[in-house]
Amino acid sequence: MNQAQHIKVSLDRQATQKISANRLRLKTSIDVVRRLSFQGCAFRGHDESSESKNRGNFLELLSLLASYDEKVGNVLKSAPQNASYTSSTIQKEILQIYASRVRNVIREEISDRKFSIIVDEARNNFDIQNIRGQGYDGASNMRGEFNSLQALILNDCRYAYYVHCFAHRLQLALVAAAREVVKVHQFFKDLSDIVNIALTSSKRYDELQKAQAAEISRLVSINELAIGIGMNQIGTLQCPSETRWSFHLNSVTSLLKMYNATSTVLENLKNAASNYS
DNA sequence: TTAGTGTTTACGCTGTGCAG
DNA sequence: CTGCACAGCGTAAACACTAA
């Protein structure tokens, strides 16, 4: 009897192929879920039907992978209708497995030590008696709910000190403190005026861009600036924002970078004004 | 034939952005 | 402020397929 043609050998071969095809389908779905969740992207689309032009990130990324890998493309195309491993239920199941692994690692790390929570939503098995701080984001439509939440947690653990939106408070404190120092206050006021004057008129904005382009070519010609793809873009000035302290730094940095160009624009403005008087 | 598992489809809900 | 459109998620019901 020819062993290679035996019915059992043939069936075994088919089963092995089926298993490896299923595994490849599942592996592709797992990779897509991992990538999308790592990037913080939404999975679903508004219209996920086969005629849709945008079937959502999960399905679109899957078909992109399939288009680059013949093996993946083939197993996805030939998937049985009850085991394509691409439905929203499967996506969610894979995600839940990842979530529980992440939770386990965090639990192991914290163990029975004291901890604080900063959350949008949390369900876990930590001992509430070990909480030593709680902080929530301060969206106005959530505050009422969170106030009651922090009160409830305080009931269970009186050491769970509540800090409302710490980053925002730090920002407000910085702005208030800086305002008290006359020199700092004057500096940021002048900065704001300079930026506003140079940016608010589209005519002056064009002048600024032209002056900065000229400045960049000048610096390159005297070897003060390195050249390369994507380098030396013209850029623009940025306003210092009261609500985000980091914008103050951005604003100062942008003015330093465009100092000569900004001076040129302001000089031009001064000359134009003196011609009218 | 049936129970179990997974997919598809349709629809509802929430949040957001935009125009009037 | 209101109404509308849209994105994205959840879910129920119908359907497809498989293993026992």
XYZ file of C-alpha atoms (C1' of nucleotides) in Angstrom:
317
model
C 0.000 0.000 0.000
C 1.269 3.465 -0.851
C 1.650 5.213 2.500
C 1.653 8.680 0.920
C -1.826 8.122 -0.529
C -3.343 6.639 2.614
C -6.626 8.379 3.547
C -5.360 9.106 7.080
C -2.162 10.741 5.839
C -4.178 12.901 3.476
C -6.653 13.932 6.204
C -3.824 14.690 8.631
C -2.157 16.893 6.039
C -5.394 18.836 5.474
C -5.901 19.273 9.215
C -2.353 20.577 9.663
C -2.843 23.071 6.840
C -6.120 24.208 8.380
C -4.522 24.690 11.776
C -1.635 26.737 10.402
C -4.036 28.864 8.323
C -6.168 29.531 11.417
C -3.068 30.424 13.405
C -1.850 32.847 10.753
C -5.287 34.548 10.615
C -5.344 34.853 14.388
C -1.742 36.086 14.543
C -2.517 38.795 11.970
C -5.540 39.957 13.965
C -3.481 39.946 17.184
C -0.735 42.037 15.554
C -3.262 44.558 14.226
C -4.951 44.846 17.653
C -1.567 45.312 19.329
C -0.458 47.996 16.868
C -3.747 49.936 16.978
C -3.984 49.857 20.760
C -0.330 50.861 21.111
C -0.989 53.863 18.875
C -4.232 54.672 20.695
C -6.274 54.366 17.500
C -9.964 53.520 17.204
C -10.689 50.036 15.878
C -14.114 50.349 14.322
C -15.427 52.252 11.343
C -18.751 53.927 10.790
C -19.546 51.706 7.824
C -17.768 48.330 7.890
C -19.645 46.741 4.987
C -17.620 45.274 2.122
C -18.677 48.127 -0.214
C -17.564 50.798 2.256
C -14.699 53.072 1.211
C -13.426 53.206 4.802
C -14.104 50.078 6.834
C -12.386 51.342 9.983
C -8.774 51.102 11.158
C -8.802 47.398 12.085
C -10.167 46.068 8.804
C -8.229 48.583 6.690
C -4.909 47.758 8.379
C -5.656 44.056 8.001
C -6.243 44.413 4.278
C -3.093 46.524 3.954
C -1.085 43.703 5.580
C -2.804 41.218 3.267
C -1.838 43.292 0.238
C 1.845 43.138 1.198
C 1.995 39.468 2.194
C 0.707 36.817 -0.197
C 0.433 34.165 2.534
C -1.650 36.441 4.781
C -3.748 37.563 1.805
C -4.520 33.967 0.876
C -5.536 32.761 4.335
C -7.733 35.815 4.850
C -9.416 35.322 1.470
C -10.043 31.623 2.036
C -11.256 31.987 5.644
C -14.421 30.052 6.526
C -17.236 32.446 7.292
C -17.421 31.393 10.909
C -13.707 31.693 11.614
C -12.241 34.768 9.944
C -11.185 36.077 13.384
C -11.831 39.656 12.339
C -15.192 40.478 13.925
C -15.595 43.118 16.616
C -16.112 40.370 19.209
C -12.749 38.821 18.382
C -11.059 42.247 18.385
C -12.468 42.896 21.828
C -11.499 39.465 23.095
C -7.868 39.889 22.012
C -7.812 43.361 23.550
C -9.198 42.016 26.841
C -6.440 39.392 26.968
C -3.834 42.134 26.504
C -5.582 44.307 29.114
C -5.576 41.542 31.696
C -1.866 40.853 31.090
C -1.085 44.557 31.558
C -3.183 44.632 34.744
C -1.343 41.587 36.084
C 2.049 43.192 35.526
C 0.872 46.387 37.290
C -0.558 44.337 40.178
C 2.705 42.429 40.589
C 4.634 45.693 40.545
C 2.459 47.383 43.181
C 1.807 44.302 45.290
C 0.783 45.508 48.784
C 2.625 48.835 48.668
C 0.875 52.208 49.041
C -0.311 53.806 45.813
C -2.175 56.753 44.242
C -4.629 56.650 41.378
C -5.060 58.999 38.436
C -7.871 57.592 36.358
C -10.627 58.076 33.833
C -12.100 54.744 34.746
C -10.670 51.927 36.836
C -11.737 48.462 37.827
C -9.115 46.475 39.678
C -8.427 44.313 42.683
C -6.201 46.666 44.640
C -6.884 47.147 48.325
C -8.689 50.495 48.665
C -7.154 50.919 52.148
C -3.744 51.350 50.493
C -4.766 54.382 48.421
C -2.841 57.496 49.450
C -3.955 59.878 46.698
C -6.558 60.277 43.995
C -6.573 62.626 41.030
C -8.979 63.013 38.145
C -9.127 65.134 35.033
C -11.313 68.169 35.533
C -13.669 68.206 32.561
C -16.578 70.318 33.778
C -19.259 67.818 32.785
C -17.487 65.107 34.835
C -16.731 67.088 37.955
C -19.984 66.408 39.764
C -19.621 62.709 39.233
C -16.013 62.722 40.307
C -16.721 64.834 43.356
C -19.090 62.189 44.517
C -16.573 59.509 43.546
C -13.762 61.099 45.532
C -16.155 61.487 48.485
C -17.064 57.789 48.252
C -13.421 56.754 48.140
C -12.668 59.052 51.106
C -15.412 57.277 53.022
C -13.618 53.974 52.513
C -10.099 55.297 53.034
C -9.531 58.607 54.781
C -5.901 58.786 53.601
C -6.905 58.953 49.919
C -6.188 62.659 49.590
C -7.973 64.207 46.661
C -6.047 66.417 44.215
C -8.123 67.890 41.442
C -6.317 68.111 38.122
C -2.844 68.657 39.582
C -1.202 69.588 36.281
C -3.746 72.326 35.702
C -3.326 73.689 39.234
C 0.429 73.789 38.777
C -0.137 75.738 35.578
C -2.411 78.264 37.300
C 0.083 78.632 40.157
C 2.931 79.254 37.704
C 0.977 81.898 35.807
C -0.098 83.637 39.042
C 3.423 83.529 40.522
C 5.022 84.808 37.335
C 2.556 87.698 37.218
C 3.741 88.903 40.629
C 7.307 89.400 39.373
C 7.222 92.684 37.417
C 10.148 91.853 35.150
C 8.768 88.426 34.222
C 5.305 89.873 33.689
C 6.731 92.636 31.470
C 8.814 90.099 29.539
C 5.836 87.913 28.656
C 3.667 90.933 27.889
C 6.299 92.248 25.454
C 6.692 88.774 23.987
C 2.951 88.531 23.468
C 2.846 92.019 21.851
C 5.719 91.228 19.496
C 4.151 87.951 18.414
C 0.750 89.567 17.959
C 2.117 92.477 15.902
C 4.157 90.172 13.664
C 1.384 87.616 13.141
C -2.017 89.289 13.154
C -1.665 91.001 9.806
C -1.354 88.591 6.889
C 0.817 91.182 5.108
C 3.298 91.224 7.984
C 3.057 87.434 8.282
C 4.190 87.150 4.629
C 7.007 89.624 5.310
C 8.113 87.556 8.307
C 8.182 84.349 6.280
C 10.165 86.047 3.489
C 12.628 87.572 5.960
C 13.127 84.224 7.715
C 13.694 82.461 4.359
C 16.340 85.071 3.508
C 17.915 84.670 6.962
C 18.105 80.883 6.546
C 19.823 81.209 3.137
C 22.259 83.730 4.619
C 23.152 81.409 7.527
C 23.544 78.446 5.174
C 25.804 80.477 2.860
C 28.165 81.333 5.728
C 28.062 77.706 6.999
C 26.277 78.659 10.231
C 23.440 76.218 9.469
C 23.699 72.572 8.452
C 21.551 71.512 5.489
C 19.536 68.340 5.018
C 16.133 66.954 4.081
C 13.434 68.405 6.338
C 15.821 70.819 8.042
C 15.638 74.625 8.049
C 11.890 74.899 7.534
C 10.731 78.480 7.803
C 8.387 77.997 10.770
C 6.437 80.713 12.525
C 6.121 82.580 15.829
C 3.921 81.107 18.566
C 1.700 82.909 21.036
C 2.328 82.313 24.763
C -0.852 80.695 26.091
C -2.123 81.313 29.631
C -3.654 77.868 29.896
C -0.606 75.884 28.821
C 2.701 76.834 30.383
C 4.695 74.862 27.790
C 3.443 77.349 25.180
C 5.484 80.064 26.921
C 8.625 78.046 26.197
C 7.495 77.380 22.617
C 6.877 81.082 22.162
C 10.299 82.124 23.487
C 12.026 79.423 21.421
C 10.226 80.473 18.247
C 11.156 84.136 18.784
C 14.814 83.205 19.392
C 14.812 81.171 16.208
C 13.241 83.961 14.171
C 14.836 86.870 16.024
C 16.493 88.553 13.023
C 13.474 88.070 10.747
C 11.144 89.480 13.411
C 13.458 92.486 13.901
C 13.385 93.124 10.149
C 9.569 93.098 10.116
C 9.354 95.454 13.103
C 11.985 97.796 11.570
C 9.997 97.896 8.321
C 6.850 98.676 10.279
C 8.614 101.486 12.140
C 9.940 103.002 8.896
C 6.520 102.750 7.210
C 4.887 104.448 10.192
C 7.442 107.296 10.241
C 6.756 107.927 6.518
C 3.080 108.588 7.313
C 3.767 111.016 10.149
C -30.024 16.793 14.271
C -28.437 19.848 17.655
C -25.530 22.643 20.568
C -21.928 25.707 20.401
C -19.141 29.197 18.318
C -18.412 32.938 15.394
C -19.988 36.455 11.753
C -22.979 39.787 9.691
C -26.258 43.252 9.822
C -29.034 46.725 11.657
C -29.792 49.882 14.948
C -29.202 52.678 19.212
C -26.354 55.595 22.122
C -22.862 59.113 23.177
C -19.819 62.693 22.066
C -18.142 66.163 18.878
C -18.032 69.624 15.301
C -20.358 72.746 12.396
C -23.813 75.818 10.335
C -27.568 78.772 10.917
C -28.795 77.446 21.351
C -30.548 74.026 18.143
C -30.511 70.717 14.647
C -27.869 67.846 11.871
C -24.141 64.773 10.366
C -20.732 61.829 11.575
C -17.393 58.661 14.209
C -17.060 54.998 17.044
C -18.720 51.573 20.236
C -22.185 48.143 22.082
C -25.658 44.813 21.348
C -29.400 41.813 19.667
C -31.085 38.878 16.176
C -30.432 36.250 12.217
C -27.415 33.515 9.840
C -23.233 30.262 8.779
C -20.533 26.651 9.967
C -18.637 22.697 12.714
C -18.292 18.855 15.829
C -20.505 15.400 18.245
